[in-house]
């Protein structure tokens, strides 16, 4: 097990380094001069050139790439924002809790509501309850996040006036962003849970459990659900990574000062240190989420446990 974790960590390092290289290269070859945009239209050529020197943009591609990798992965310095003139890491630490709160809360809703909807649909296969549940899930998954966000603002802020439309403050400011982030994931988890449950619905051990007179709830939650968890765990892990990495849309609509809005603002203003740092954060977060999914596999599936145990015993015999 330890060897497997080490292997995944090494692959994660390769992915993070590759992502950093790709985003740096894309930004370097993007048309336009960030120094000219940041200096403003009234700046003279000498002022723009001086700003380019301060920002390090007058160096060659390989010099800039070397400095970026050394500062980021050796000195652990993400740089200073060109627009706000603040260390990027400080601003990210302030904004990160808001993004995590929205993402984690949405993931909890995805897990609870999605599982219950999928189980309900699977246990009523072919009936009107199944059609209704999957119809609702189809509506959730078909509606774009930004459209749902605008509809929520129109209903709860403009019409009813019970929730704030934008900004950040108390718990009430998080309600609509969390709901908007959760709807698509609920639909995905519900469909995946239904499919996984139906995959084990007519297995022999399920028939045996029913023949022994066990209650249907016991059969569903003790026998069916544990054996249908593997695809569901994958869906949950991917969903959590997707919610956090795709937070720019939700945070932009609701003006939540999180990592997503920070990234979007930096892209519009050509603030490359911020763009690189935010993309690096999303790459690290997604890699950790996928690593967590793989580790949960090992604890949930007895076959994977047996595989690791047999491999360890074989290594000891040799």
Coordinates of C-alpha atoms in Angstrom, one line a residue, residues 227 230 297-298 300-310:
X227 CA -21.1 -3.3 -3.6
X230 CA -17.0 2.0 -6.6
X297 CA -11.0 2.3 -3.3
X298 CA -8.4 0.4 -1.3
X300 CA -13.9 0.0 0.4
X301 CA -13.2 -2.8 -2.1
X302 CA -12.1 -6.1 -0.4
X303 CA -10.6 -7.3 -3.7
X304 CA -8.1 -4.3 -3.8
X305 CA -7.2 -5.0 -0.2
X306 CA -6.5 -8.6 -1.0
X307 CA -4.4 -7.6 -4.0
X308 CA -2.2 -5.4 -1.9
X309 CA -2.0 -8.1 0.8
X310 CA -1.0 -10.9 -1.7

